[in-house]
mmCIF file of C-alpha atoms in Angstrom:
data_model
loop_
_atom_site.group_PDB
_atom_site.id
_atom_site.type_symbol
_atom_site.label_atom_id
_atom_site.label_comp_id
_atom_site.label_asym_id
_atom_site.label_seq_id
_atom_site.Cartn_x
_atom_site.Cartn_y
_atom_site.Cartn_z
ATOM 1 C CA MET A 1 -0.036 -0.038 0.175
ATOM 2 C CA SER A 2 1.356 3.782 -0.789
ATOM 3 C CA ASP A 3 2.391 5.685 1.903
ATOM 4 C CA SER A 4 0.439 8.170 0.999
ATOM 5 C CA PHE A 5 -3.186 6.334 0.881
ATOM 6 C CA PRO A 6 -4.316 5.952 3.964
ATOM 7 C CA TYR A 7 -6.680 3.463 3.877
ATOM 8 C CA ASP A 8 -7.025 -0.243 3.881
ATOM 9 C CA PHE A 9 -8.753 -2.566 2.122
ATOM 10 C CA GLU A 10 -11.309 -3.273 4.905
ATOM 11 C CA THR A 11 -12.259 0.211 5.359
ATOM 12 C CA ILE A 12 -12.344 0.460 1.623
ATOM 13 C CA ASN A 13 -14.377 -2.662 1.567
ATOM 14 C CA ASN A 14 -17.103 -1.398 4.469
ATOM 15 C CA LEU A 15 -17.822 1.798 2.879
ATOM 16 C CA LEU A 16 -17.789 0.357 -0.755
ATOM 17 C CA THR A 17 -20.390 -2.541 0.417
ATOM 18 C CA SER A 18 -22.923 0.610 1.932
ATOM 19 C CA LEU A 19 -22.924 1.907 -1.098
ATOM 20 C CA LYS A 20 -25.454 0.397 -4.100
ATOM 21 C CA ALA A 21 -23.629 -1.320 -6.907
ATOM 22 C CA LYS A 22 -24.476 1.221 -9.643
ATOM 23 C CA HIS A 23 -22.935 3.819 -7.900
ATOM 24 C CA LEU A 24 -19.477 2.253 -6.552
ATOM 25 C CA PHE A 25 -18.009 1.750 -9.763
ATOM 26 C CA HIS A 26 -16.593 5.763 -10.207
ATOM 27 C CA PHE A 27 -15.555 5.667 -6.756
ATOM 28 C CA TYR A 28 -14.098 2.158 -7.069
ATOM 29 C CA ILE A 29 -12.078 3.305 -9.979
ATOM 30 C CA LEU A 30 -10.674 6.419 -8.185
ATOM 31 C CA ILE A 31 -9.666 4.551 -4.832
ATOM 32 C CA LEU A 32 -7.268 1.786 -6.622
ATOM 33 C CA SER A 33 -6.465 3.906 -8.839
ATOM 34 C CA LYS A 34 -4.473 5.817 -6.168
ATOM 35 C CA GLN A 35 -3.388 2.288 -4.813
ATOM 36 C CA PHE A 36 -2.668 0.541 -8.244
ATOM 37 C CA SER A 37 -1.036 3.448 -10.781
ATOM 38 C CA ASP A 38 -2.226 0.256 -13.561
ATOM 39 C CA LYS A 39 -5.554 0.705 -12.592
ATOM 40 C CA THR A 40 -6.773 2.411 -15.946
ATOM 41 C CA TYR A 41 -9.304 1.335 -18.613
ATOM 42 C CA SER A 42 -7.788 2.116 -22.158
ATOM 43 C CA ASN A 43 -11.364 3.393 -24.209
ATOM 44 C CA GLU A 44 -14.781 4.053 -23.155
ATOM 45 C CA TRP A 45 -16.183 0.887 -24.044
ATOM 46 C CA GLU A 46 -13.757 -1.226 -21.947
ATOM 47 C CA ASN A 47 -14.840 1.725 -18.632
ATOM 48 C CA GLU A 48 -18.070 0.864 -19.387
ATOM 49 C CA THR A 49 -17.905 -2.747 -19.776
ATOM 50 C CA ARG A 50 -15.758 -2.868 -16.824
ATOM 51 C CA GLY A 51 -18.347 -1.147 -14.784
ATOM 52 C CA LYS A 52 -21.305 -3.754 -15.085
ATOM 53 C CA ILE A 53 -18.850 -6.311 -14.434
ATOM 54 C CA PHE A 54 -17.949 -4.873 -11.357
ATOM 55 C CA GLU A 55 -21.882 -4.240 -10.463
ATOM 56 C CA THR A 56 -22.506 -7.721 -11.490
ATOM 57 C CA ASN A 57 -19.775 -8.952 -8.936
ATOM 58 C CA VAL A 58 -20.852 -6.609 -6.264
ATOM 59 C CA ASN A 59 -24.327 -8.143 -6.180
ATOM 60 C CA TYR A 60 -23.456 -11.519 -5.968
ATOM 61 C CA ILE A 61 -20.664 -10.625 -3.305
ATOM 62 C CA THR A 62 -23.776 -8.426 -1.358
ATOM 63 C CA VAL A 63 -26.009 -11.863 -1.680
ATOM 64 C CA HIS A 64 -22.790 -13.848 -0.832
ATOM 65 C CA ASN A 65 -22.814 -11.928 2.130
ATOM 66 C CA GLU A 66 -26.035 -12.454 3.592
ATOM 67 C CA LEU A 67 -25.501 -15.579 3.277
ATOM 68 C CA TYR A 68 -22.978 -15.864 5.360
ATOM 69 C CA LYS A 69 -24.768 -13.729 8.403
ATOM 70 C CA LYS A 70 -26.968 -16.195 8.037
ATOM 71 C CA GLY A 71 -24.148 -18.883 8.845
ATOM 72 C CA GLU A 72 -25.150 -19.960 5.247
ATOM 73 C CA ARG A 73 -21.600 -19.762 4.013
ATOM 74 C CA SER A 74 -18.383 -20.196 5.875
ATOM 75 C CA TYR A 75 -16.353 -17.117 4.334
ATOM 76 C CA TYR A 76 -16.663 -13.679 3.892
ATOM 77 C CA LEU A 77 -16.073 -11.975 0.318
ATOM 78 C CA GLY A 78 -15.053 -7.886 -0.150
ATOM 79 C CA ILE A 79 -14.506 -6.149 -2.882
ATOM 80 C CA ASN A 80 -10.960 -5.594 -3.853
ATOM 81 C CA GLN A 81 -8.624 -5.144 -6.736
ATOM 82 C CA PHE A 82 -10.163 -7.779 -9.069
ATOM 83 C CA THR A 83 -13.844 -6.672 -8.533
ATOM 84 C CA ASP A 84 -13.709 -5.356 -12.378
ATOM 85 C CA LEU A 85 -12.750 -8.364 -13.875
ATOM 86 C CA VAL A 86 -14.495 -12.176 -14.736
ATOM 87 C CA SER A 87 -12.668 -15.115 -14.202
ATOM 88 C CA ILE A 88 -11.048 -15.801 -17.122
ATOM 89 C CA ASN A 89 -9.218 -12.272 -16.433
ATOM 90 C CA VAL A 90 -7.915 -13.261 -12.929
ATOM 91 C CA THR A 91 -6.430 -16.864 -14.530
#
């Protein structure tokens, strides 16, 4: 983590998950672009596509974590630098 960036992922995740998914993406990019200098998109199409993927993943995370709170899942999911990716981008 950058010395000039005072927040850890847990703090950011708590803030992000308290907002609605469709309002998160620009905030997410702002935060991560400060922490990871390579978190930029090459054009508007990629920006829109990553935004839709991000929203889908945040909705999945929200549902999963509700099941976690009920004891139906054994782990908690969070928002991180991979939330705008699909699994094929990560492997």
